[in-house]
mmCIF file of C-alpha atoms in Angstrom:
data_model
loop_
_atom_site.group_PDB
_atom_site.id
_atom_site.type_symbol
_atom_site.label_atom_id
_atom_site.label_comp_id
_atom_site.label_asym_id
_atom_site.label_seq_id
_atom_site.Cartn_x
_atom_site.Cartn_y
_atom_site.Cartn_z
ATOM 1 C CA MET Y 1 4.809 15.562 -5.683
ATOM 2 C CA LYS Y 2 3.336 12.093 -5.128
ATOM 3 C CA VAL Y 3 2.091 11.075 -1.688
ATOM 4 C CA ALA Y 4 1.485 7.389 -1.039
ATOM 5 C CA LEU Y 5 -1.560 7.012 1.174
ATOM 6 C CA ASP Y 6 -1.920 3.891 3.317
ATOM 7 C CA ILE Y 7 -5.533 3.677 4.509
ATOM 8 C CA SER Y 8 -6.736 1.355 7.259
ATOM 9 C CA VAL Y 9 -10.407 1.053 8.158
ATOM 10 C CA PRO Y 10 -10.750 -0.710 11.524
ATOM 11 C CA SER Y 11 -14.351 0.523 11.923
ATOM 12 C CA GLY Y 12 -17.227 -0.748 9.824
ATOM 13 C CA LEU Y 13 -19.028 2.554 10.474
ATOM 14 C CA TRP Y 14 -17.135 4.032 7.527
ATOM 15 C CA ARG Y 15 -19.452 2.095 5.205
ATOM 16 C CA GLY Y 16 -21.661 5.134 5.829
ATOM 17 C CA LEU Y 17 -19.353 7.161 3.584
ATOM 18 C CA PRO Y 18 -18.998 5.297 0.292
ATOM 19 C CA GLY Y 19 -15.817 6.201 -1.549
ATOM 20 C CA ALA Y 20 -13.990 7.393 1.565
ATOM 21 C CA ARG Y 21 -10.660 6.070 0.244
ATOM 22 C CA ALA Y 22 -10.982 7.887 -3.103
ATOM 23 C CA LEU Y 23 -12.102 11.094 -1.370
ATOM 24 C CA ALA Y 24 -9.047 10.945 0.898
ATOM 25 C CA ARG Y 25 -6.683 10.460 -2.044
ATOM 26 C CA GLU Y 26 -8.225 13.416 -3.928
ATOM 27 C CA THR Y 27 -8.049 15.572 -0.803
ATOM 28 C CA ILE Y 28 -4.405 14.782 -0.093
ATOM 29 C CA ALA Y 29 -3.532 15.542 -3.732
ATOM 30 C CA ALA Y 30 -5.333 18.896 -3.500
ATOM 31 C CA ALA Y 31 -3.580 19.673 -0.198
ATOM 32 C CA VAL Y 32 -0.175 18.908 -1.719
ATOM 33 C CA ALA Y 33 -0.937 21.118 -4.720
ATOM 34 C CA GLU Y 34 -2.280 24.058 -2.684
ATOM 35 C CA SER Y 35 0.451 23.893 -0.028
ATOM 36 C CA GLY Y 36 3.254 23.758 -2.589
ATOM 37 C CA LEU Y 37 4.792 20.810 -0.736
ATOM 38 C CA ALA Y 38 7.783 19.412 -2.586
ATOM 39 C CA ARG Y 39 9.922 16.513 -1.408
ATOM 40 C CA GLU Y 40 12.376 14.563 -3.459
ATOM 41 C CA GLY Y 41 11.176 10.988 -3.870
ATOM 42 C CA GLY Y 42 7.633 11.626 -2.636
ATOM 43 C CA ALA Y 43 6.139 11.003 0.771
ATOM 44 C CA GLU Y 44 3.930 8.603 2.718
ATOM 45 C CA VAL Y 45 0.909 9.187 4.953
ATOM 46 C CA SER Y 46 -1.104 6.682 6.974
ATOM 47 C CA LEU Y 47 -4.820 7.337 7.412
ATOM 48 C CA CYS Y 48 -6.852 5.424 9.996
ATOM 49 C CA LEU Y 49 -10.635 5.586 9.611
ATOM 50 C CA ALA Y 50 -11.680 4.660 13.129
ATOM 51 C CA ASP Y 51 -14.475 5.281 15.602
ATOM 52 C CA ASP Y 52 -14.993 7.443 18.678
ATOM 53 C CA ALA Y 53 -13.654 4.777 21.063
ATOM 54 C CA ARG Y 54 -10.338 4.535 19.187
ATOM 55 C CA LEU Y 55 -9.943 8.322 18.919
ATOM 56 C CA GLN Y 56 -10.808 8.750 22.590
ATOM 57 C CA ALA Y 57 -8.091 6.249 23.541
ATOM 58 C CA LEU Y 58 -5.541 7.995 21.291
ATOM 59 C CA ASN Y 59 -6.579 11.417 22.547
ATOM 60 C CA LEU Y 60 -6.131 10.297 26.161
ATOM 61 C CA ARG Y 61 -2.788 8.619 25.531
ATOM 62 C CA TRP Y 62 -1.162 11.372 23.462
ATOM 63 C CA ARG Y 63 -2.919 14.564 24.557
ATOM 64 C CA GLY Y 64 -4.233 13.706 28.038
ATOM 65 C CA VAL Y 65 -7.803 14.501 26.934
ATOM 66 C CA ASP Y 66 -10.334 11.793 27.850
ATOM 67 C CA LYS Y 67 -12.894 12.354 25.088
ATOM 68 C CA PRO Y 68 -13.234 11.521 21.414
ATOM 69 C CA THR Y 69 -12.266 14.103 18.835
ATOM 70 C CA ASN Y 70 -12.830 14.430 15.103
ATOM 71 C CA VAL Y 71 -9.231 14.187 13.852
ATOM 72 C CA LEU Y 72 -5.786 13.584 15.305
ATOM 73 C CA SER Y 73 -2.482 14.021 13.497
ATOM 74 C CA PHE Y 74 0.811 12.452 14.448
ATOM 75 C CA PRO Y 75 3.675 13.980 12.444
ATOM 76 C CA SER Y 76 6.700 11.744 11.984
ATOM 77 C CA PRO Y 77 9.789 12.842 13.862
ATOM 78 C CA PRO Y 78 12.380 14.657 11.777
ATOM 79 C CA PRO Y 79 14.681 12.222 9.968
ATOM 80 C CA GLY Y 80 18.149 11.539 11.298
ATOM 81 C CA ARG Y 81 21.251 13.346 10.156
ATOM 82 C CA GLY Y 82 21.621 13.246 6.397
ATOM 83 C CA ALA Y 83 18.565 11.030 5.906
ATOM 84 C CA GLU Y 84 15.191 12.120 4.597
ATOM 85 C CA SER Y 85 12.291 9.977 5.707
ATOM 86 C CA ALA Y 86 9.431 9.537 3.281
ATOM 87 C CA ALA Y 87 6.935 9.192 6.148
ATOM 88 C CA LEU Y 88 5.059 12.399 6.946
ATOM 89 C CA GLY Y 89 2.994 10.797 9.706
ATOM 90 C CA ASP Y 90 -0.404 9.424 10.653
ATOM 91 C CA ILE Y 91 -3.921 10.843 10.633
ATOM 92 C CA ALA Y 92 -6.841 9.264 12.512
ATOM 93 C CA LEU Y 93 -10.520 10.194 12.147
ATOM 94 C CA ALA Y 94 -13.563 9.220 14.230
ATOM 95 C CA TYR Y 95 -16.665 8.428 12.204
ATOM 96 C CA GLU Y 96 -19.313 9.190 14.837
ATOM 97 C CA THR Y 97 -17.860 12.592 15.728
ATOM 98 C CA LEU Y 98 -17.352 13.507 12.078
ATOM 99 C CA ALA Y 99 -20.923 12.469 11.158
ATOM 100 C CA ARG Y 100 -22.437 14.282 14.145
ATOM 101 C CA GLU Y 101 -20.531 17.481 13.319
ATOM 102 C CA ALA Y 102 -21.526 17.338 9.649
ATOM 103 C CA ASN Y 103 -25.164 16.941 10.688
ATOM 104 C CA GLU Y 104 -24.959 19.824 13.195
ATOM 105 C CA LEU Y 105 -23.319 22.043 10.568
ATOM 106 C CA GLY Y 106 -25.742 21.071 7.831
ATOM 107 C CA ALA Y 107 -22.685 20.124 5.756
ATOM 108 C CA PRO Y 108 -22.445 17.155 3.413
ATOM 109 C CA LEU Y 109 -20.658 14.296 5.192
ATOM 110 C CA ALA Y 110 -18.160 13.964 2.313
ATOM 111 C CA ASP Y 111 -17.249 17.668 2.490
ATOM 112 C CA HIS Y 112 -16.699 17.613 6.258
ATOM 113 C CA TYR Y 113 -14.591 14.461 5.876
ATOM 114 C CA ARG Y 114 -12.474 16.088 3.160
ATOM 115 C CA HIS Y 115 -11.973 19.143 5.335
ATOM 116 C CA LEU Y 116 -10.765 17.060 8.276
ATOM 117 C CA VAL Y 117 -8.451 14.983 6.059
ATOM 118 C CA ALA Y 118 -6.960 18.236 4.729
ATOM 119 C CA HIS Y 119 -6.725 19.668 8.259
ATOM 120 C CA GLY Y 120 -4.937 16.564 9.522
ATOM 121 C CA PHE Y 121 -2.568 16.538 6.542
ATOM 122 C CA LEU Y 122 -1.617 20.186 7.055
ATOM 123 C CA HIS Y 123 -0.640 19.368 10.652
ATOM 124 C CA LEU Y 124 1.679 16.673 9.288
ATOM 125 C CA ILE Y 125 3.512 19.202 7.132
ATOM 126 C CA GLY Y 126 3.970 21.760 9.888
ATOM 127 C CA TYR Y 127 0.833 23.903 9.950
ATOM 128 C CA ASP Y 128 -0.809 24.664 13.280
ATOM 129 C CA HIS Y 129 -3.489 26.874 14.796
ATOM 130 C CA GLY Y 130 -1.918 27.690 18.157
ATOM 131 C CA SER Y 131 -2.012 31.437 17.562
ATOM 132 C CA ASP Y 132 -4.505 33.636 15.718
ATOM 133 C CA GLU Y 133 -1.957 34.267 12.961
ATOM 134 C CA GLU Y 134 -1.213 30.555 12.521
ATOM 135 C CA ALA Y 135 -4.930 29.728 12.547
ATOM 136 C CA GLU Y 136 -5.685 32.336 9.870
ATOM 137 C CA ARG Y 137 -2.896 30.997 7.663
ATOM 138 C CA MET Y 138 -4.006 27.375 8.087
ATOM 139 C CA GLU Y 139 -7.711 28.139 7.635
ATOM 140 C CA ALA Y 140 -7.043 30.137 4.448
ATOM 141 C CA LEU Y 141 -5.129 27.172 3.028
ATOM 142 C CA GLU Y 142 -7.895 24.747 4.029
ATOM 143 C CA SER Y 143 -10.435 27.006 2.304
ATOM 144 C CA ARG Y 144 -8.340 26.968 -0.898
ATOM 145 C CA ILE Y 145 -8.037 23.180 -0.737
ATOM 146 C CA MET Y 146 -11.796 22.809 -0.381
ATOM 147 C CA ALA Y 147 -12.396 25.242 -3.253
ATOM 148 C CA ARG Y 148 -10.031 23.170 -5.426
ATOM 149 C CA LEU Y 149 -12.216 20.155 -4.598
ATOM 150 C CA GLY Y 150 -15.405 22.043 -5.481
ATOM 151 C CA ALA Y 151 -16.623 22.104 -1.866
ATOM 152 C CA ALA Y 152 -17.900 24.960 0.273
ATOM 153 C CA ASP Y 153 -15.593 27.005 2.497
ATOM 154 C CA PRO Y 154 -15.612 25.123 5.818
ATOM 155 C CA TYR Y 155 -14.917 28.290 7.802
ATOM 156 C CA ALA Y 156 -18.086 29.891 6.592
ATOM 157 C CA ARG Y 157 -19.768 27.616 9.167
ATOM 158 C CA GLU Y 158 -17.380 25.872 11.594
ATOM 159 C CA VAL Y 159 -14.395 25.796 13.887
ATOM 160 C CA VAL Y 160 -12.168 22.699 13.994
ATOM 161 C CA ASP Y 161 -11.075 21.551 17.433
ATOM 162 C CA GLY Y 162 -8.493 18.950 16.322
#
């Protein structure tokens, strides 16, 4: 299945990760393949590469949490009766938080970014980590996505809070 990815980069900080757009496209393709997602006519995802200030504002508005976070996902509402929307939703990432976490984990910035893009995408298609069982299922899928990309298992070293 083809997923159209609309990427906006309102923060110049993302210059610190050359190739971020290409990495996101590869990651979404791997996530689609590993998840087995199939939709007639394809799908669309918006990715916003922002900064801590933008993610803090979104986090406060939509989750009531007044602090920045690494990734936020906003799944599109289910389509109306008889209609199938191509839009899966929006993902937003904060550069400073992502870079700080990668440094603290001793993980390559590109790998941590790919993991959070995959994590955000899985939320758009219905995965969650609200219970231990859901978290195990989602983490196992994220690990397979990262392996497909040739990256280390993110759960060998971290816990995602988004």
